[in-house]
Amino acid sequence: MPKVPWGYSPSSAVLDRFLKGRKPGSSILPALPAELIQQIAACLPVYALRNLRLTSKEIEAKTLWYFAKAYFRSMQFMHSRYALEALVAVSESRMGQYVQTLAFGPASNDQGSVVFCQGKPLPARRRTELEDNMWSYAESNRYMRLSGQDANMIDTALKNLRGVTVLKFLEDCNCSQNHISFGGRYLDEKVGGGRARFQKTTLDVNQSMARVFSIVLHAAQDAKLGIDDIDASITYMYVYRETSPSLPIGPFQQSPLTVLHFRNETAYLESTLSGYSQCPLVFPTPCTTPLSMVPGFSNLKGLRLCVGYHSYFWSGPHSNRFLKGLKLFLNSAPNLEVLGLVFSTIAGGGGSIWSLLSALSSSGALHGLDSFELEGLWINSNQLFSVLRPLQGTLKGLELLNIKLTDNKWVGLLIWLRDNMRQLREIDIDNPDVRTELPRWVCYAGSDMKGFLDDKIDKWSGVEMFSDEDSYDSGSD
């Protein structure tokens, strides 16, 4: 594999001399306004745009803004050696200054056996060649993770990428879209030749996205980056196994940040492929030296986390460490406005997850929070009220997505919100169980929250089933 991927490497010595030795353009194209040249650039594929930029210094300068915005402002890299070497190359190039959103993932699920796609059988020699390529790829990645080389590359890159303000962590989509991050196309077309792939297996600790999350956040703190948003959440898809495993029930937003999780009639089916179930999230320890009086994440406005480590859901040291680490991290982010917690495994076992949430909300760590988002949680209404009660004086936004109220008191929830959450201006509540006598979706944004809730409570009290036609209100005055 090349040490630096083609298309992302800094200029070679020959190309550098060529670029500096170009004469001013003499045709009509370099004289056109920058806006018009950028419109032309937007219609070209990347290889044609690259050739256009080489023609003259004027065109290169006039297309720089579009080129940087289209290909470098937001970048995504798999957790593989090939992709992380490209990340370091980008950070050391002149285009690194334009990177603002940096995404890591999905994890390189490369420790399974090699399986070949259906179709025309490959010759034995070609099959052996592909298997050898994929074995070498997997072993290179495994050694990189075991030796900590991935942490060193991420640390080096973030020290150079001074403009990064948004960090994202991408879970495995478990579908055919394996080219969403840099490194995916290389794995599919070069390593596997488009005919072979790794069989999905349970990720080990070194492959987990929880480990990548911890490495990146520690590196961002060491680099003193002005991070204002961290998104390590996932999105659910629901199906009923008794009817059709391929038919989604409920909202499913397929995006580069989507991971599939499935539920049956009574419980979530735990995903062994989840990158957050192998090890706990480790948050950076706030710096306390005299030279670092400003908190390390003082610019942070939004934080969304996937809570998927199995030991979090039972009382014990792991749950306590997670709570303590999260509270310390939140203290280093005094300007936090939005906190989202997504639970990627069954959270209804025992009361420990409710106890964790209740302890978090009552600790004062969420003081001043504008919006609170919970997803994938199994809880009864009284437990949910105890979590929200300490926030009722300040909370302005509330999202309860794919929440299973075990006592089915959804109308009681609306009544409690009306009577206690007087500062609410926006709510988004989704009940995934469409067979209950409960509202399917309650969504509102506006200044008359009490009137909206009164109307819904009056309509739904005593009604057995509800249609989706009356489940949404835009809140326009």
Short mmCIF file of C-alpha atoms in Angstrom, two decimals:
data_model
loop_
_atom_site.label_atom_id
_atom_site.label_comp_id
_atom_site.label_asym_id
_atom_site.label_seq_id
_atom_site.Cartn_x
_atom_site.Cartn_y
_atom_site.Cartn_z
CA MET A 1 0.00 0.00 0.00
CA PRO A 2 1.28 3.54 -0.65
CA LYS A 3 2.58 5.38 2.39
CA VAL A 4 0.71 8.53 1.37
CA PRO A 5 -2.54 8.08 -0.61
CA TRP A 6 -2.63 9.63 -4.05
CA GLY A 7 -4.74 12.77 -4.14
CA TYR A 8 -4.06 13.81 -0.55
CA SER A 9 -0.25 14.05 -0.50
CA PRO A 10 1.62 17.36 -0.46
CA SER A 11 3.18 18.47 -3.75
CA SER A 12 6.23 16.53 -4.84
CA ALA A 13 9.44 18.41 -5.67
CA VAL A 14 8.77 18.15 -9.40
CA LEU A 15 5.19 19.32 -9.10
CA ASP A 16 6.26 22.10 -6.74
CA ARG A 17 8.76 23.43 -9.29
CA PHE A 18 6.10 23.22 -11.98
CA LEU A 19 3.58 25.17 -9.92
CA LYS A 20 6.07 27.91 -9.04
CA GLY A 21 7.35 28.15 -12.62
CA ARG A 22 4.00 28.66 -14.30
CA LYS A 23 3.55 31.81 -16.32
CA PRO A 24 0.48 34.03 -15.88
CA GLY A 25 -2.51 32.77 -17.83
CA SER A 26 -3.10 34.48 -21.16
CA SER A 27 -6.47 33.00 -22.18
CA ILE A 28 -9.93 34.34 -21.35
CA LEU A 29 -10.56 31.79 -18.57
CA PRO A 30 -8.11 33.19 -15.96
CA ALA A 31 -9.62 36.66 -16.47
CA LEU A 32 -13.15 35.56 -15.55
CA PRO A 33 -14.56 36.58 -12.14
CA ALA A 34 -13.81 34.18 -9.28
CA GLU A 35 -17.53 33.50 -8.76
CA LEU A 36 -17.92 32.28 -12.35
CA ILE A 37 -14.82 30.09 -12.17
CA GLN A 38 -16.14 28.57 -8.95
CA GLN A 39 -19.42 27.73 -10.71
CA ILE A 40 -17.43 25.97 -13.42
CA ALA A 41 -15.43 24.13 -10.77
CA ALA A 42 -18.63 22.93 -9.08
CA CYS A 43 -19.61 21.10 -12.29
CA LEU A 44 -16.34 19.17 -12.58
CA PRO A 45 -15.35 15.84 -11.04
CA VAL A 46 -12.38 15.99 -8.72
CA TYR A 47 -9.82 14.79 -11.30
CA ALA A 48 -10.94 17.42 -13.83
CA LEU A 49 -10.93 20.11 -11.15
CA ARG A 50 -7.38 19.12 -10.22
CA ASN A 51 -6.26 19.50 -13.84
CA LEU A 52 -8.03 22.86 -14.11
CA ARG A 53 -6.20 24.15 -11.04
CA LEU A 54 -2.85 23.24 -12.57
CA THR A 55 -3.35 25.43 -15.66
CA SER A 56 -2.45 28.79 -14.13
CA LYS A 57 -1.87 30.55 -10.83
CA GLU A 58 -4.92 32.76 -11.37
CA ILE A 59 -7.28 29.82 -11.76
CA GLU A 60 -5.68 28.01 -8.83
CA ALA A 61 -6.27 31.04 -6.60
CA LYS A 62 -9.84 31.59 -7.80
CA THR A 63 -10.82 27.95 -7.27
CA LEU A 64 -9.11 27.58 -3.89
CA TRP A 65 -12.17 28.55 -1.84
CA TYR A 66 -14.46 26.05 -3.61
CA PHE A 67 -11.81 23.32 -3.65
CA ALA A 68 -11.17 23.65 0.09
CA LYS A 69 -14.88 23.83 0.94
CA ALA A 70 -15.84 20.83 -1.19
CA TYR A 71 -13.03 18.45 -0.32
CA PHE A 72 -11.31 19.56 2.87
CA ARG A 73 -13.68 21.47 5.16
CA SER A 74 -15.28 18.22 6.35
CA MET A 75 -13.23 15.01 6.24
CA GLN A 76 -13.82 11.45 7.44
CA PHE A 77 -11.20 8.78 8.09
CA MET A 78 -11.55 5.09 8.91
CA HIS A 79 -9.68 3.63 11.85
CA SER A 80 -7.06 1.96 9.65
CA ARG A 81 -3.36 2.55 9.01
CA TYR A 82 -3.98 3.59 5.41
CA ALA A 83 -6.57 6.20 6.42
CA LEU A 84 -4.67 7.58 9.42
CA GLU A 85 -1.51 8.00 7.33
CA ALA A 86 -3.64 10.04 4.93
CA LEU A 87 -4.91 12.09 7.88
CA VAL A 88 -1.34 12.93 8.90
CA ALA A 89 -0.50 13.82 5.28
CA VAL A 90 -3.48 16.18 5.07
CA SER A 91 -2.54 17.81 8.37
CA GLU A 92 0.98 18.50 7.10
CA SER A 93 -0.19 19.87 3.75
CA ARG A 94 -1.29 23.41 3.01
CA MET A 95 -4.92 22.22 2.84
CA GLY A 96 -4.90 21.17 6.48
CA GLN A 97 -5.71 24.72 7.56
CA TYR A 98 -9.16 24.44 5.94
CA VAL A 99 -10.33 21.34 7.84
CA GLN A 100 -13.09 22.28 10.30
CA THR A 101 -15.08 19.06 10.80
CA LEU A 102 -13.08 15.90 11.44
CA ALA A 103 -14.77 12.50 11.68
CA PHE A 104 -13.23 9.21 12.78
CA GLY A 105 -14.64 5.81 11.94
CA PRO A 106 -16.14 3.45 11.29
CA ALA A 107 -13.92 0.93 13.03
CA SER A 108 -11.98 -1.34 10.72
CA ASN A 109 -13.76 -4.65 11.31
CA ASP A 110 -10.90 -6.63 9.78
CA GLN A 111 -10.32 -9.61 12.09
CA GLY A 112 -12.97 -11.90 10.63
CA SER A 113 -12.50 -14.56 7.98
CA VAL A 114 -12.34 -13.59 4.31
CA VAL A 115 -15.55 -14.26 2.38
CA PHE A 116 -15.98 -13.95 -1.38
CA CYS A 117 -18.93 -12.32 -3.09
CA GLN A 118 -21.35 -14.35 -5.14
CA GLY A 119 -20.85 -14.32 -8.86
CA LYS A 120 -18.43 -15.82 -11.31
CA PRO A 121 -15.97 -18.03 -9.38
CA LEU A 122 -12.46 -16.65 -9.13
CA PRO A 123 -9.41 -18.68 -10.14
CA ALA A 124 -7.63 -20.27 -7.20
CA ARG A 125 -4.57 -18.11 -7.76
CA ARG A 126 -6.65 -14.91 -7.62
CA ARG A 127 -8.43 -16.07 -4.47
CA THR A 128 -5.12 -16.78 -2.78
CA GLU A 129 -3.79 -13.37 -3.82
CA LEU A 130 -6.81 -11.57 -2.36
CA GLU A 131 -6.66 -13.56 0.87
CA ASP A 132 -2.96 -12.69 1.26
CA ASN A 133 -3.65 -8.99 0.62
CA MET A 134 -6.43 -8.92 3.19
CA TRP A 135 -4.41 -10.84 5.77
CA SER A 136 -1.54 -8.36 5.38
CA TYR A 137 -3.99 -5.45 5.68
CA ALA A 138 -5.55 -6.90 8.84
CA GLU A 139 -2.20 -7.68 10.48
CA SER A 140 -0.88 -4.19 9.71
CA ASN A 141 -3.92 -2.63 11.36
CA ARG A 142 -3.76 -4.98 14.33
CA TYR A 143 -0.11 -4.15 15.00
CA MET A 144 -0.85 -0.43 14.62
CA ARG A 145 -3.53 -0.64 17.29
CA LEU A 146 -1.57 -2.88 19.67
CA SER A 147 1.55 -0.71 19.47
CA GLY A 148 -0.35 2.56 19.85
CA GLN A 149 0.78 3.92 16.48
CA ASP A 150 -2.79 5.01 15.75
CA ALA A 151 -2.75 7.19 18.88
CA ASN A 152 0.55 8.76 17.81
CA MET A 153 -0.75 9.53 14.31
CA ILE A 154 -3.97 11.07 15.65
CA ASP A 155 -1.98 13.15 18.15
CA THR A 156 0.36 14.41 15.41
CA ALA A 157 -2.51 15.26 13.06
CA LEU A 158 -4.54 17.22 15.62
CA LYS A 159 -1.53 19.30 16.60
CA ASN A 160 -1.37 20.46 12.96
CA LEU A 161 -5.11 20.84 12.29
CA ARG A 162 -5.59 24.09 14.17
CA GLY A 163 -8.92 24.93 12.52
CA VAL A 164 -10.88 21.85 13.66
CA THR A 165 -13.95 22.81 15.70
CA VAL A 166 -16.20 19.74 15.26
CA LEU A 167 -15.34 16.13 16.11
CA LYS A 168 -17.53 13.23 14.99
CA PHE A 169 -17.29 9.49 15.54
CA LEU A 170 -18.93 7.20 12.99
CA GLU A 171 -20.35 3.82 13.92
CA ASP A 172 -20.40 0.92 11.49
CA CYS A 173 -23.47 1.29 9.27
CA ASN A 174 -23.51 -2.49 8.66
CA CYS A 175 -24.79 -1.97 5.12
CA SER A 176 -23.34 -1.60 1.64
CA GLN A 177 -22.22 2.00 2.10
CA ASN A 178 -18.61 1.26 3.00
CA HIS A 179 -17.08 4.25 1.18
CA ILE A 180 -18.35 6.98 3.45
CA SER A 181 -14.94 7.49 5.07
CA PHE A 182 -11.50 7.73 3.50
CA GLY A 183 -10.02 4.25 3.45
CA GLY A 184 -13.28 2.45 2.72
CA ARG A 185 -12.91 2.53 -1.04
CA TYR A 186 -9.28 1.43 -0.75
CA LEU A 187 -10.32 -1.54 1.40
CA ASP A 188 -13.06 -2.54 -1.02
CA GLU A 189 -11.40 -1.96 -4.38
CA LYS A 190 -7.69 -2.43 -3.67
CA VAL A 191 -7.40 -4.83 -0.76
CA GLY A 192 -10.48 -6.91 -1.53
CA GLY A 193 -10.45 -6.28 -5.26
CA GLY A 194 -14.20 -5.70 -5.17
CA ARG A 195 -14.72 -9.45 -4.78
CA ALA A 196 -13.79 -10.25 -1.18
CA ARG A 197 -14.57 -8.77 2.21
CA PHE A 198 -14.04 -9.44 5.89
CA GLN A 199 -16.84 -11.22 7.68
CA LYS A 200 -18.27 -9.02 10.43
CA THR A 201 -17.15 -10.12 13.89
CA THR A 202 -17.36 -8.80 17.42
CA LEU A 203 -14.91 -5.92 17.72
CA ASP A 204 -12.15 -6.28 20.29
CA VAL A 205 -11.13 -3.58 22.75
CA ASN A 206 -8.41 -2.15 20.50
CA GLN A 207 -10.83 -1.80 17.59
CA SER A 208 -13.59 -0.14 19.59
CA MET A 209 -14.85 3.34 18.84
CA ALA A 210 -14.81 4.01 22.59
CA ARG A 211 -11.01 3.72 22.46
CA VAL A 212 -10.81 6.01 19.41
CA PHE A 213 -13.07 8.51 21.21
CA SER A 214 -10.74 8.60 24.21
CA ILE A 215 -7.61 8.93 22.05
CA VAL A 216 -9.06 11.79 20.00
CA LEU A 217 -10.37 13.77 22.99
CA HIS A 218 -7.06 13.50 24.84
CA ALA A 219 -5.22 14.61 21.68
CA ALA A 220 -7.63 17.53 21.18
CA GLN A 221 -7.05 18.69 24.74
CA ASP A 222 -3.26 18.43 24.37
CA ALA A 223 -3.45 20.39 21.09
CA LYS A 224 -5.65 23.05 22.77
CA LEU A 225 -8.16 22.98 19.93
CA GLY A 226 -11.26 25.17 20.17
CA ILE A 227 -13.75 22.31 19.87
CA ASP A 228 -17.38 23.47 19.99
CA ASP A 229 -19.20 20.22 19.10
CA ILE A 230 -18.54 16.52 19.80
CA ASP A 231 -20.89 13.94 18.29
CA ALA A 232 -20.38 10.30 19.26
CA SER A 233 -24.04 9.33 19.01
CA ILE A 234 -25.73 6.65 16.93
CA THR A 235 -29.16 6.28 15.31
CA TYR A 236 -31.50 3.35 15.76
CA MET A 237 -33.56 1.36 13.29
CA TYR A 238 -36.38 -0.78 14.65
CA VAL A 239 -37.87 -3.93 13.15
CA TYR A 240 -40.31 -6.54 14.37
CA ARG A 241 -38.74 -9.96 13.89
CA GLU A 242 -42.13 -11.67 14.04
CA THR A 243 -43.36 -9.88 10.91
CA SER A 244 -40.53 -8.93 8.62
CA PRO A 245 -36.89 -8.46 9.62
CA SER A 246 -36.39 -6.07 6.72
CA LEU A 247 -39.30 -3.75 7.44
CA PRO A 248 -38.42 -0.69 9.54
CA ILE A 249 -40.86 0.39 12.22
CA GLY A 250 -40.41 3.96 13.36
CA PRO A 251 -38.04 6.66 12.18
CA PHE A 252 -34.93 5.56 10.39
CA GLN A 253 -32.53 8.21 9.16
CA GLN A 254 -29.89 6.60 7.00
CA SER A 255 -26.83 8.81 6.95
CA PRO A 256 -23.04 8.52 7.24
CA LEU A 257 -23.57 8.55 10.99
CA THR A 258 -26.10 5.71 11.10
CA VAL A 259 -25.69 2.35 12.82
CA LEU A 260 -28.39 -0.32 12.72
CA HIS A 261 -29.82 -1.69 15.94
CA PHE A 262 -32.80 -4.02 16.01
CA ARG A 263 -35.57 -4.64 18.53
CA ASN A 264 -38.19 -7.35 18.91
CA GLU A 265 -41.53 -7.05 20.68
CA THR A 266 -40.15 -6.72 24.20
CA ALA A 267 -36.47 -5.86 24.20
CA TYR A 268 -33.56 -4.52 22.24
CA LEU A 269 -31.35 -7.08 20.60
CA GLU A 270 -27.84 -6.19 21.66
CA SER A 271 -25.55 -5.49 18.75
CA THR A 272 -22.23 -7.27 19.15
CA LEU A 273 -20.89 -5.10 16.35
CA SER A 274 -21.36 -1.87 18.29
CA GLY A 275 -18.09 -0.02 18.68
CA TYR A 276 -19.04 1.27 22.12
CA SER A 277 -19.76 -2.03 23.89
CA GLN A 278 -16.19 -3.34 24.30
CA CYS A 279 -14.67 -0.83 26.71
CA PRO A 280 -15.67 2.24 28.74
CA LEU A 281 -15.40 5.83 27.60
CA VAL A 282 -12.38 7.51 29.17
CA PHE A 283 -12.66 11.29 29.32
CA PRO A 284 -9.68 13.65 29.47
CA THR A 285 -8.77 14.80 32.96
CA PRO A 286 -9.12 18.59 33.21
CA CYS A 287 -5.77 20.37 33.36
CA THR A 288 -5.15 21.94 36.78
CA THR A 289 -1.73 23.52 36.26
CA PRO A 290 -1.38 27.30 36.84
CA LEU A 291 -0.76 27.81 33.12
CA SER A 292 -4.12 26.27 32.17
CA MET A 293 -6.67 28.32 34.08
CA VAL A 294 -9.08 28.22 31.13
CA PRO A 295 -10.94 24.85 30.94
CA GLY A 296 -9.73 22.60 28.13
CA PHE A 297 -13.14 22.48 26.42
CA SER A 298 -14.39 25.96 27.26
CA ASN A 299 -15.77 26.42 23.71
CA LEU A 300 -17.80 23.20 23.75
CA LYS A 301 -21.50 23.82 23.04
CA GLY A 302 -22.77 20.35 22.08
CA LEU A 303 -21.88 16.88 23.39
CA ARG A 304 -23.60 13.67 22.27
CA LEU A 305 -22.42 10.31 23.58
CA CYS A 306 -23.21 6.65 22.99
CA VAL A 307 -23.48 4.83 26.33
CA GLY A 308 -22.96 1.22 25.30
CA TYR A 309 -20.51 -0.48 27.65
CA HIS A 310 -22.37 -3.37 29.30
CA SER A 311 -20.97 -2.79 32.79
CA TYR A 312 -22.52 0.70 32.87
CA PHE A 313 -25.92 -0.89 33.31
CA TRP A 314 -25.16 -2.58 36.60
CA SER A 315 -24.12 -0.96 39.87
CA GLY A 316 -20.38 -1.22 40.32
CA PRO A 317 -17.01 0.44 39.74
CA HIS A 318 -17.43 0.91 35.97
CA SER A 319 -20.69 2.80 36.39
CA ASN A 320 -19.19 4.95 39.14
CA ARG A 321 -16.07 5.73 37.09
CA PHE A 322 -18.16 6.70 34.09
CA LEU A 323 -20.27 9.05 36.20
CA LYS A 324 -17.24 10.64 37.85
CA GLY A 325 -15.35 11.01 34.57
CA LEU A 326 -18.36 12.52 32.79
CA LYS A 327 -18.98 15.02 35.58
CA LEU A 328 -15.33 16.13 35.55
CA PHE A 329 -15.45 16.49 31.78
CA LEU A 330 -18.66 18.53 31.95
CA ASN A 331 -17.00 20.80 34.50
CA SER A 332 -14.30 21.50 31.91
CA ALA A 333 -17.04 22.60 29.46
CA PRO A 334 -18.78 25.48 31.28
CA ASN A 335 -20.51 26.73 28.12
CA LEU A 336 -22.17 23.43 27.22
CA GLU A 337 -25.70 23.93 25.88
CA VAL A 338 -26.74 20.51 24.53
CA LEU A 339 -26.11 17.08 26.07
CA GLY A 340 -27.31 13.92 24.35
CA LEU A 341 -27.05 10.36 25.67
CA VAL A 342 -27.84 7.41 23.40
CA PHE A 343 -28.05 3.93 24.92
CA SER A 344 -26.97 1.25 22.44
CA THR A 345 -27.90 -1.79 24.49
CA ILE A 346 -30.76 -2.81 26.74
CA ALA A 347 -30.87 -0.28 29.56
CA GLY A 348 -33.84 -1.65 31.44
CA GLY A 349 -31.96 -4.28 33.44
CA GLY A 350 -32.02 -3.20 37.07
CA GLY A 351 -32.22 0.39 38.18
CA SER A 352 -28.56 1.29 37.83
CA ILE A 353 -28.92 3.30 34.61
CA TRP A 354 -31.75 5.30 36.15
CA SER A 355 -29.62 5.81 39.27
CA LEU A 356 -26.74 6.97 37.07
CA LEU A 357 -28.91 9.49 35.22
CA SER A 358 -30.52 10.70 38.43
CA ALA A 359 -27.14 11.18 40.10
CA LEU A 360 -25.86 13.05 37.04
CA SER A 361 -28.81 15.46 36.86
CA SER A 362 -28.84 16.13 40.62
CA SER A 363 -25.07 16.66 40.86
CA GLY A 364 -25.17 20.16 39.39
CA ALA A 365 -23.02 19.11 36.41
CA LEU A 366 -25.92 19.91 34.08
CA HIS A 367 -26.57 23.35 35.54
CA GLY A 368 -27.24 25.84 32.76
CA LEU A 369 -27.96 23.15 30.16
CA ASP A 370 -30.37 24.37 27.46
CA SER A 371 -31.27 21.05 25.83
CA PHE A 372 -31.23 17.44 27.05
CA GLU A 373 -31.53 14.46 24.68
CA LEU A 374 -32.16 10.84 25.69
CA GLU A 375 -32.47 7.95 23.24
CA GLY A 376 -32.87 4.19 23.51
CA LEU A 377 -33.76 4.14 27.21
CA TRP A 378 -36.11 1.81 29.11
CA ILE A 379 -37.48 3.58 32.17
CA ASN A 380 -40.75 4.17 34.01
CA SER A 381 -42.35 7.60 34.25
CA ASN A 382 -41.50 8.23 37.92
CA GLN A 383 -37.84 7.45 37.28
CA LEU A 384 -37.85 9.79 34.29
CA PHE A 385 -39.43 12.54 36.39
CA SER A 386 -36.67 12.20 39.00
CA VAL A 387 -34.06 12.64 36.24
CA LEU A 388 -35.76 15.74 34.79
CA ARG A 389 -36.82 17.40 38.05
CA PRO A 390 -33.41 19.03 38.86
CA LEU A 391 -33.42 20.58 35.35
CA GLN A 392 -36.96 21.95 35.35
CA GLY A 393 -35.92 25.52 36.14
CA THR A 394 -33.57 26.00 33.18
CA LEU A 395 -34.21 23.34 30.51
CA LYS A 396 -35.56 24.78 27.25
CA GLY A 397 -35.33 21.76 24.95
CA LEU A 398 -36.10 18.08 25.55
CA GLU A 399 -35.76 15.09 23.20
CA LEU A 400 -36.99 11.64 24.20
CA LEU A 401 -36.40 9.41 21.18
CA ASN A 402 -37.09 5.68 21.09
CA ILE A 403 -37.86 5.75 24.80
CA LYS A 404 -39.72 2.79 26.29
CA LEU A 405 -41.91 3.89 29.21
CA THR A 406 -42.38 0.60 31.03
CA ASP A 407 -45.58 1.80 32.73
CA ASN A 408 -46.99 3.28 29.47
CA LYS A 409 -47.93 6.56 31.17
CA TRP A 410 -47.29 8.78 28.16
CA VAL A 411 -50.23 11.10 28.78
CA GLY A 412 -49.04 11.41 32.37
CA LEU A 413 -45.65 12.44 31.00
CA LEU A 414 -47.25 15.27 29.01
CA ILE A 415 -49.16 16.41 32.10
CA TRP A 416 -45.98 16.42 34.18
CA LEU A 417 -44.09 18.38 31.53
CA ARG A 418 -46.89 20.95 31.36
CA ASP A 419 -47.03 21.43 35.13
CA ASN A 420 -43.30 21.35 35.92
CA MET A 421 -41.14 22.24 32.91
CA ARG A 422 -42.22 25.86 32.58
CA GLN A 423 -39.16 26.94 30.58
CA LEU A 424 -39.62 24.40 27.77
CA ARG A 425 -39.74 25.88 24.28
CA GLU A 426 -39.07 22.76 22.23
CA ILE A 427 -39.92 19.08 22.68
CA ASP A 428 -39.47 16.01 20.49
CA ILE A 429 -40.96 12.84 21.98
CA ASP A 430 -41.10 9.57 20.08
CA ASN A 431 -42.86 6.41 21.26
CA PRO A 432 -41.49 3.48 19.22
CA ASP A 433 -44.20 1.00 20.26
CA VAL A 434 -46.97 1.78 17.78
CA ARG A 435 -49.33 -0.84 19.23
CA THR A 436 -49.92 0.96 22.53
CA GLU A 437 -52.72 3.45 23.13
CA LEU A 438 -50.19 6.24 23.10
CA PRO A 439 -49.16 9.15 20.87
CA ARG A 440 -46.73 8.10 18.18
CA TRP A 441 -44.81 11.36 17.96
CA VAL A 442 -45.06 14.67 19.79
CA CYS A 443 -43.02 17.49 18.31
CA TYR A 444 -43.35 21.21 19.00
CA ALA A 445 -41.22 24.34 18.91
CA GLY A 446 -42.71 27.64 19.96
CA SER A 447 -43.65 29.97 22.78
CA ASP A 448 -47.05 28.45 23.68
CA MET A 449 -45.86 25.13 25.07
CA LYS A 450 -48.60 25.01 27.72
CA GLY A 451 -51.35 25.51 25.14
CA PHE A 452 -49.88 22.85 22.89
CA LEU A 453 -49.65 20.31 25.72
CA ASP A 454 -53.17 21.16 26.95
CA ASP A 455 -54.52 20.47 23.47
CA LYS A 456 -52.73 17.12 23.17
CA ILE A 457 -53.73 16.01 26.67
CA ASP A 458 -57.40 16.81 25.98
CA LYS A 459 -57.37 14.92 22.68
CA TRP A 460 -55.54 11.85 23.94
CA SER A 461 -57.05 11.31 27.37
CA GLY A 462 -59.19 8.16 27.17
CA VAL A 463 -58.48 7.51 23.47
CA GLU A 464 -57.30 4.01 22.58
CA MET A 465 -55.43 4.53 19.33
CA PHE A 466 -54.09 7.60 17.59
CA SER A 467 -53.28 8.34 13.99
CA ASP A 468 -50.09 10.03 12.87
CA GLU A 469 -52.07 12.80 11.16
CA ASP A 470 -52.40 14.77 14.40
CA SER A 471 -49.02 13.95 15.91
CA TYR A 472 -47.03 16.92 14.68
CA ASP A 473 -47.41 20.63 15.27
CA SER A 474 -44.98 23.14 13.81
CA GLY A 475 -45.58 25.66 16.56
CA SER A 476 -45.97 28.55 14.16
CA ASP A 477 -47.77 31.49 15.73
#
